[in-house]
PDB file of C-alpha atoms in Angstrom:
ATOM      1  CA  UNK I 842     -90.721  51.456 123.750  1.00 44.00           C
ATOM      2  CA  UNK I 843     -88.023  50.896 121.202  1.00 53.00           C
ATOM      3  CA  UNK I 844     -90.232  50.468 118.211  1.00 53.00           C
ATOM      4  CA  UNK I 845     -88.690  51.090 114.810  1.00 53.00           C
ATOM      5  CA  UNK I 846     -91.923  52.861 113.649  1.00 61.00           C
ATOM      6  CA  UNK I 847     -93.306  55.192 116.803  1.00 63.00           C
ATOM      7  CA  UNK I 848     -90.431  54.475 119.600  1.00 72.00           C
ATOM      8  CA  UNK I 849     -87.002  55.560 120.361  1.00 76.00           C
ATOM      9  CA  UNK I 850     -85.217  54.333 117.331  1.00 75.00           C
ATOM     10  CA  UNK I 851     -87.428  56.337 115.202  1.00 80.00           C
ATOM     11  CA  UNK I 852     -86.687  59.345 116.708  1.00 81.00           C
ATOM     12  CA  UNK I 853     -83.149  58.549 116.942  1.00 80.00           C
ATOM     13  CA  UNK I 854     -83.260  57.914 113.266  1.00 82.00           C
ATOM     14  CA  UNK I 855     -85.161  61.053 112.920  1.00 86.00           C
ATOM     15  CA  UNK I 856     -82.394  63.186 113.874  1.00 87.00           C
ATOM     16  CA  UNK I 857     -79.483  60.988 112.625  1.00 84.00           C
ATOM     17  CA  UNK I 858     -80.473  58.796 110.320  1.00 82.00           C
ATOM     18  CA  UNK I 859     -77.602  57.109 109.853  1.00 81.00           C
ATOM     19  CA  UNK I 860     -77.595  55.288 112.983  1.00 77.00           C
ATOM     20  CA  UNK I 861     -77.469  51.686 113.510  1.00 72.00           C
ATOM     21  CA  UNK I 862     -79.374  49.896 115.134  1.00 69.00           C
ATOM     22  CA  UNK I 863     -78.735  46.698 117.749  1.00 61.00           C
ATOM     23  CA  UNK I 864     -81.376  45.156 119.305  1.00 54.00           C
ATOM     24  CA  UNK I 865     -80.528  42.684 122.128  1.00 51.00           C
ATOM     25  CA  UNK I 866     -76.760  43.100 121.732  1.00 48.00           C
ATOM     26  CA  UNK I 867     -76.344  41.335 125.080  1.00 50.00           C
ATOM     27  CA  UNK I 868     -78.836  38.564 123.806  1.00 49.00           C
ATOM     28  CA  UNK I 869     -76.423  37.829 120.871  1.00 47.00           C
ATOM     29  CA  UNK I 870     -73.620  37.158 123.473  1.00 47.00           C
ATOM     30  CA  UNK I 871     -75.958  35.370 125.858  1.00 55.00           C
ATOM     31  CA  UNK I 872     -76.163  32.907 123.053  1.00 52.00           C
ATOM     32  CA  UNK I 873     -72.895  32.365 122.494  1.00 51.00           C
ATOM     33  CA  UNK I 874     -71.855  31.712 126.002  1.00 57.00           C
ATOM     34  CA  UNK I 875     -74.289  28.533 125.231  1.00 61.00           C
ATOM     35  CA  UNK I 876     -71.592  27.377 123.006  1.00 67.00           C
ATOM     36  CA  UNK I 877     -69.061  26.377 125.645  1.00 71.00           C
ATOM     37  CA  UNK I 878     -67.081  23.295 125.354  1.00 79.00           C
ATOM     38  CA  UNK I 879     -69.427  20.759 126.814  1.00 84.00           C
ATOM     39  CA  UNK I 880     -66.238  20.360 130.238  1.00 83.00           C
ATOM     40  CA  UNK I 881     -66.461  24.149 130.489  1.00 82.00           C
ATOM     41  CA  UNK I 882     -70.586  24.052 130.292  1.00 84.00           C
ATOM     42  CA  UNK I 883     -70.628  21.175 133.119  1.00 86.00           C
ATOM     43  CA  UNK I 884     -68.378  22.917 135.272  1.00 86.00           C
ATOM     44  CA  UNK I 885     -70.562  26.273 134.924  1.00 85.00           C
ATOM     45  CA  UNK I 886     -74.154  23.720 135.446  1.00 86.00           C
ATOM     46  CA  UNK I 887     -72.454  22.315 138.276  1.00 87.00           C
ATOM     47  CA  UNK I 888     -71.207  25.534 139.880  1.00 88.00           C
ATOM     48  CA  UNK I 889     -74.661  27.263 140.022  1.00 86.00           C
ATOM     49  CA  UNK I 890     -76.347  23.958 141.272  1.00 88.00           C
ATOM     50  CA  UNK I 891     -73.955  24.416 144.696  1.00 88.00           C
ATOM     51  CA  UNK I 892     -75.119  27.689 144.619  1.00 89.00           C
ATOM     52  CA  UNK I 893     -78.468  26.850 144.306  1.00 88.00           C
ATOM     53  CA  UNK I 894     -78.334  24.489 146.693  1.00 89.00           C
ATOM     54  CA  UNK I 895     -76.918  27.411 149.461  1.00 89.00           C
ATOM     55  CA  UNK I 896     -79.303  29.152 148.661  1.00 88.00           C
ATOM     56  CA  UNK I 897     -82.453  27.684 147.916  1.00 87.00           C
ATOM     57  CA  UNK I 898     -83.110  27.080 151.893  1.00 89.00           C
ATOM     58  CA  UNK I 899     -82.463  29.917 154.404  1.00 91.00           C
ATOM     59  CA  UNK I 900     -80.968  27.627 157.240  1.00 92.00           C
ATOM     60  CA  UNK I 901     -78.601  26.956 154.842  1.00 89.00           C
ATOM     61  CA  UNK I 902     -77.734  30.335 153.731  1.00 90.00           C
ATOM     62  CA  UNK I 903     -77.520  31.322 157.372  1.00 92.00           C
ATOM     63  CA  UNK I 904     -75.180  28.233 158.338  1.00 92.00           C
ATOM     64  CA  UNK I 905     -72.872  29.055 155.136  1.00 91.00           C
ATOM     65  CA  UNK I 906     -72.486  32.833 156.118  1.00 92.00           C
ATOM     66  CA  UNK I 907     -71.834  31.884 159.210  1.00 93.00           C
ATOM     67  CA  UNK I 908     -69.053  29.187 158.328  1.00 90.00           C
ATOM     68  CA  UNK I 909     -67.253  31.689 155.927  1.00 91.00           C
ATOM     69  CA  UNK I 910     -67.377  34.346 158.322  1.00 92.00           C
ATOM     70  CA  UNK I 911     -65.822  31.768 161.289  1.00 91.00           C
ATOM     71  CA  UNK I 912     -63.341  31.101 158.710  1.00 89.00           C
ATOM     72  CA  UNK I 913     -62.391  34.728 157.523  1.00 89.00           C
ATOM     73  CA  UNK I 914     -63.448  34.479 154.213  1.00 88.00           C
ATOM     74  CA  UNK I 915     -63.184  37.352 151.775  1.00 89.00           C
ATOM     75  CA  UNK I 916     -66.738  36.859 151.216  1.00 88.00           C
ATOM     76  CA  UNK I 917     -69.583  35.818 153.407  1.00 85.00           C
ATOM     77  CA  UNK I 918     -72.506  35.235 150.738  1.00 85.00           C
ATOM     78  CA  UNK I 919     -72.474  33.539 147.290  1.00 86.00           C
ATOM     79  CA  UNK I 920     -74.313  35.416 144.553  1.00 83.00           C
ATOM     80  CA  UNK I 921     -77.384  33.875 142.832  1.00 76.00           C
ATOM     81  CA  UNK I 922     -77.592  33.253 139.116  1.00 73.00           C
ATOM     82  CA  UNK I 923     -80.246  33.670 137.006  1.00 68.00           C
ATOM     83  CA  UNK I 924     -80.555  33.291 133.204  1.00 65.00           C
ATOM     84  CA  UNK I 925     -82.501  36.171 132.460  1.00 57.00           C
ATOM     85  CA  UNK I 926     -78.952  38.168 133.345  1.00 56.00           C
ATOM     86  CA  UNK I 927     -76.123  36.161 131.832  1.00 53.00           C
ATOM     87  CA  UNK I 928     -73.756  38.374 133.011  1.00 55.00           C
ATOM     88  CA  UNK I 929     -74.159  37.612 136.595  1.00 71.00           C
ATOM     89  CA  UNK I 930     -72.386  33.997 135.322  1.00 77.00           C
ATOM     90  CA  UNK I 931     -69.265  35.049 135.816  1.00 78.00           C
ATOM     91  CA  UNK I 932     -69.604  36.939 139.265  1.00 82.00           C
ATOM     92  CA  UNK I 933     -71.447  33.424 140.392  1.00 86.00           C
ATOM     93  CA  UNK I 934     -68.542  31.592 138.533  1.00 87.00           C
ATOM     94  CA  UNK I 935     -66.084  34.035 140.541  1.00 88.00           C
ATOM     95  CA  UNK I 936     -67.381  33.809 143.803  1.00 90.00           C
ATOM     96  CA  UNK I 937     -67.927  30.124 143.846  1.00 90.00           C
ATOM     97  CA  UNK I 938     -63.942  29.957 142.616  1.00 90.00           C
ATOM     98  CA  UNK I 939     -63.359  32.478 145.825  1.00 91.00           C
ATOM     99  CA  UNK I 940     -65.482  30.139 148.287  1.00 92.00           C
ATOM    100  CA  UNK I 941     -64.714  27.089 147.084  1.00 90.00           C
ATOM    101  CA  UNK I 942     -62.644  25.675 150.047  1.00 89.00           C
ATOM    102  CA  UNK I 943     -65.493  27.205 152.177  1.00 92.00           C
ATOM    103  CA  UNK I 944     -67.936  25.038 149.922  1.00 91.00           C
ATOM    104  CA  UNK I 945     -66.209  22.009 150.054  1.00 90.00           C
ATOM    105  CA  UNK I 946     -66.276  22.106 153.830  1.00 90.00           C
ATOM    106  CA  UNK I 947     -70.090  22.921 153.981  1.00 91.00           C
ATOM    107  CA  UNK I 948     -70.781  20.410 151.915  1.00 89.00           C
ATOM    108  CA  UNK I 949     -69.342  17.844 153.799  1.00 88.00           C
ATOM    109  CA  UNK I 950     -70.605  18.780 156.916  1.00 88.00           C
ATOM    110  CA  UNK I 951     -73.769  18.330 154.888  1.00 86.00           C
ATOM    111  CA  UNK I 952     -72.654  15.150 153.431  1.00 83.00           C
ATOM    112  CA  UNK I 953     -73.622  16.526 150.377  1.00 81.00           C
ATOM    113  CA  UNK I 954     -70.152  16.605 148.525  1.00 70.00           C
ATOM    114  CA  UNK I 955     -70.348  16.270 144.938  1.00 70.00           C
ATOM    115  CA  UNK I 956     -68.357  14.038 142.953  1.00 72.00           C
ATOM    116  CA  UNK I 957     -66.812  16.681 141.189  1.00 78.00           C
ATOM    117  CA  UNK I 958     -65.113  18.037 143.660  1.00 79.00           C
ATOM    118  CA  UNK I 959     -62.791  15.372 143.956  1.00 80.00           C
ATOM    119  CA  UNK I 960     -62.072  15.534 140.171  1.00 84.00           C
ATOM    120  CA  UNK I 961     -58.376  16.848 139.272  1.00 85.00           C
ATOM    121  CA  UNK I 962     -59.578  19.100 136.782  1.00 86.00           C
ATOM    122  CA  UNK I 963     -62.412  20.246 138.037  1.00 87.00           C
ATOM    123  CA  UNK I 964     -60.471  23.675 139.798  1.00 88.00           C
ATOM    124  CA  UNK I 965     -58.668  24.007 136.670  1.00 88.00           C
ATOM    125  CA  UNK I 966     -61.492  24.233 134.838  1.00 88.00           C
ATOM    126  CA  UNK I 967     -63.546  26.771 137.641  1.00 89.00           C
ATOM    127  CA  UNK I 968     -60.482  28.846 137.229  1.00 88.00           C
ATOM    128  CA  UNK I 969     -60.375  29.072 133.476  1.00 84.00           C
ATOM    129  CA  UNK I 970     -64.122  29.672 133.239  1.00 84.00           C
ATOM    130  CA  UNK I 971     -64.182  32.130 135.478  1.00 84.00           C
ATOM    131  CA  UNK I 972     -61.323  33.903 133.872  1.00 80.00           C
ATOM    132  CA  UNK I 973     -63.079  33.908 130.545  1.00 77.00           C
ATOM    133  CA  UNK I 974     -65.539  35.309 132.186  1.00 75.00           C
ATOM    134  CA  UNK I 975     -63.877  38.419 133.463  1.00 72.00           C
ATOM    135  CA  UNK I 976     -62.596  39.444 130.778  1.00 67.00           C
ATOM    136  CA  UNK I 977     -66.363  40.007 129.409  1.00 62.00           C
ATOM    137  CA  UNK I 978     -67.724  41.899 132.363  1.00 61.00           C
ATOM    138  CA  UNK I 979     -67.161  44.855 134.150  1.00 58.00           C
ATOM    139  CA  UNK I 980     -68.879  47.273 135.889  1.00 59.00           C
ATOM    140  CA  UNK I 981     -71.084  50.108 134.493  1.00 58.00           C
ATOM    141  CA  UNK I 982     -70.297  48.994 130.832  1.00 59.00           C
ATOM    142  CA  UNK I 983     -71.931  49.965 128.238  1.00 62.00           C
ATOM    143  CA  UNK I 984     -73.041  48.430 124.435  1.00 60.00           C
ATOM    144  CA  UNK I 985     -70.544  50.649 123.181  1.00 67.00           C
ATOM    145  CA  UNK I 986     -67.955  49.424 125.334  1.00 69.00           C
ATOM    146  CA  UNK I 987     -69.277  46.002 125.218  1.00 67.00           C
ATOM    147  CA  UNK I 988     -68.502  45.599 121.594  1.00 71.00           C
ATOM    148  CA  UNK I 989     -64.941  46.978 121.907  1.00 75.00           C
ATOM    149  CA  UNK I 990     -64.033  44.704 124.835  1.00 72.00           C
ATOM    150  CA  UNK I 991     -65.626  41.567 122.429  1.00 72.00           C
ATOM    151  CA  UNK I 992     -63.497  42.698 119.670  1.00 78.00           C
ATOM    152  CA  UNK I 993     -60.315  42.785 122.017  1.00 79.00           C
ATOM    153  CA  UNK I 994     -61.449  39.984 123.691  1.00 76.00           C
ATOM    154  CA  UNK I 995     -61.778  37.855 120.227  1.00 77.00           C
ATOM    155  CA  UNK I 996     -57.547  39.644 118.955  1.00 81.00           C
ATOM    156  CA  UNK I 997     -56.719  37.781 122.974  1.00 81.00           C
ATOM    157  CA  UNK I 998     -58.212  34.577 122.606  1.00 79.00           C
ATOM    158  CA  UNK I 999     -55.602  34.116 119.398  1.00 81.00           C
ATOM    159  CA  UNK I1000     -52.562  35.411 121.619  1.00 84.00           C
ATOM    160  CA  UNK I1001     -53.506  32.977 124.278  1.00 81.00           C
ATOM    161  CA  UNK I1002     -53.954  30.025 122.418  1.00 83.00           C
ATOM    162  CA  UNK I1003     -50.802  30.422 121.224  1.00 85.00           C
ATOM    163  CA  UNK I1004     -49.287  30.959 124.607  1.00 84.00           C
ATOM    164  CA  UNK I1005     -51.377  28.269 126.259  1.00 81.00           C
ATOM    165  CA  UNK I1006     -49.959  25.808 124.060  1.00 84.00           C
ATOM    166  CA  UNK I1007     -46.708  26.891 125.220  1.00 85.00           C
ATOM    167  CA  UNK I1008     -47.449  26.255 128.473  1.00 80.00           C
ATOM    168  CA  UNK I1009     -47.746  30.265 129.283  1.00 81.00           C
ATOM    169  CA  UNK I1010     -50.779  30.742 131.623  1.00 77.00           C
ATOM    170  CA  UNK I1011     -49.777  34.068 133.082  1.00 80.00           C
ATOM    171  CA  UNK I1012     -52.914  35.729 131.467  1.00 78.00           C
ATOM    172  CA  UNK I1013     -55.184  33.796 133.614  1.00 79.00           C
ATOM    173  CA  UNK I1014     -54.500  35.106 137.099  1.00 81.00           C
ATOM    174  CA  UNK I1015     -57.205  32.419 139.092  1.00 82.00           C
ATOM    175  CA  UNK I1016     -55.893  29.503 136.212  1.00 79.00           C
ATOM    176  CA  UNK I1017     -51.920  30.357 137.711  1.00 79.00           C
ATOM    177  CA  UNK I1018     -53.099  30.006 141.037  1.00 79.00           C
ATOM    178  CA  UNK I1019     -54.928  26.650 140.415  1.00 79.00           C
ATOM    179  CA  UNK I1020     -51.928  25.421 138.119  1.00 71.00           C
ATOM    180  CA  UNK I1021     -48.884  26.145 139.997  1.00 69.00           C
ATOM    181  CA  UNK I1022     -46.919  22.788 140.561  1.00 54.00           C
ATOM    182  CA  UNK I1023     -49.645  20.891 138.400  1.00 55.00           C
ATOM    183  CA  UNK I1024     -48.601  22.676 134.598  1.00 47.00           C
ATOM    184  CA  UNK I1025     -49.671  18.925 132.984  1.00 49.00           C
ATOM    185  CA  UNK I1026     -52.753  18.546 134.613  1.00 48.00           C
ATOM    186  CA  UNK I1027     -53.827  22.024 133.735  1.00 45.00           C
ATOM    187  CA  UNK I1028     -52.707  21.389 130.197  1.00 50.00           C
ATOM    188  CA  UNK I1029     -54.397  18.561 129.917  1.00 49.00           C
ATOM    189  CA  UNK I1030     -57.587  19.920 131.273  1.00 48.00           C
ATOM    190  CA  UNK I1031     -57.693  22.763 128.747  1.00 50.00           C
ATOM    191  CA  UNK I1032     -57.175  20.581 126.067  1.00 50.00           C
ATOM    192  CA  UNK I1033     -60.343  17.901 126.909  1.00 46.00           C
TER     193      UNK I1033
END
């Protein structure tokens, strides 16, 4: 279908050939999302295990909608992640940020509450990760696109770090949220 010798990058190249050629640029990034500090990685893992957990029964999908939609919630579901789409990390990462006093509360009704709930950091850290992760999505992008919202993104991160370290977290509108009153704790948490 793409083939370099009878697909649609020879023809391509048959009329402009010029072009360049990127196969899997999604892949590439994919990968490099695998490189996340090993607190930001567990955070993710842990994340889309309470998600899977929602969802792998429907009982407790049904019981969860319900809850959230007792208790107003923006949302009523919790999206399901799956490798094969990387991107869908960061709406999963979202959502569960969204839901999370929803998920706390069905887990304990479950008696199912994770340790890591009860970790300091562990919002912080949600809230950072799924900032990151907006700033790489967005609706009906496109490789072209893609590339110039990497290349932005990778001029940021350089800004931020230098404004994190101040103790400037105004670019990360979930972190800010998470962090007001607690500017050492989120510090500290970005830091680890």
């Amino acid at each position: 279908m793409l083939g370099s010798k009878s697909g649609f990058v020879s023809r391509v190249k048959e009329i402009a050939p010029e072009v360049t050629v990127t196969h899997r640029m999604i892949h590439r990034q994919a990968l490099a999302s695998r490189t996340f500090p090993r607190e930001l990685q567990a955070i993710s893992d842990n994340a889309i295990k309470i998600v899977n957990y929602v969802k792998s029964m429907p009982v407790n999908t049904r019981l969860f909608k319900q809850l959230c939609k007792d208790l107003d919630s923006e949302h009523q579901l919790l999206l399901f992640y799956t490798k094969v789409r990387w991107l869908s990390k960061g709406n999963v990462l979202n959502r569960v940020f969204e839901l999370r006093e929803e998920l706390k509360m069905f887990l304990d009704m479950q008696d199912k509450e994770p340790i890591f709930f009860n970790d300091p950091l562990w919002k912080p850290r949600l809230a950072y990760s799924a900032d990151i992760f907006d700033q790489l999505q967005g609706k009906d992008t496109t490789v072209i696109h893609f590339v110039d919202t990497l290349r932005a993104f990778v001029a940021k991160m350089k800004n931020w770090s230098r404004k994190v370290s101040s103790g400037n977290f105004a670019m990360f509108e979930k972190l800010c949220e998470v962090a007001e009153g607690r500017e050492e704790e989120t510090e500290s948490c970005l830091q680890n």
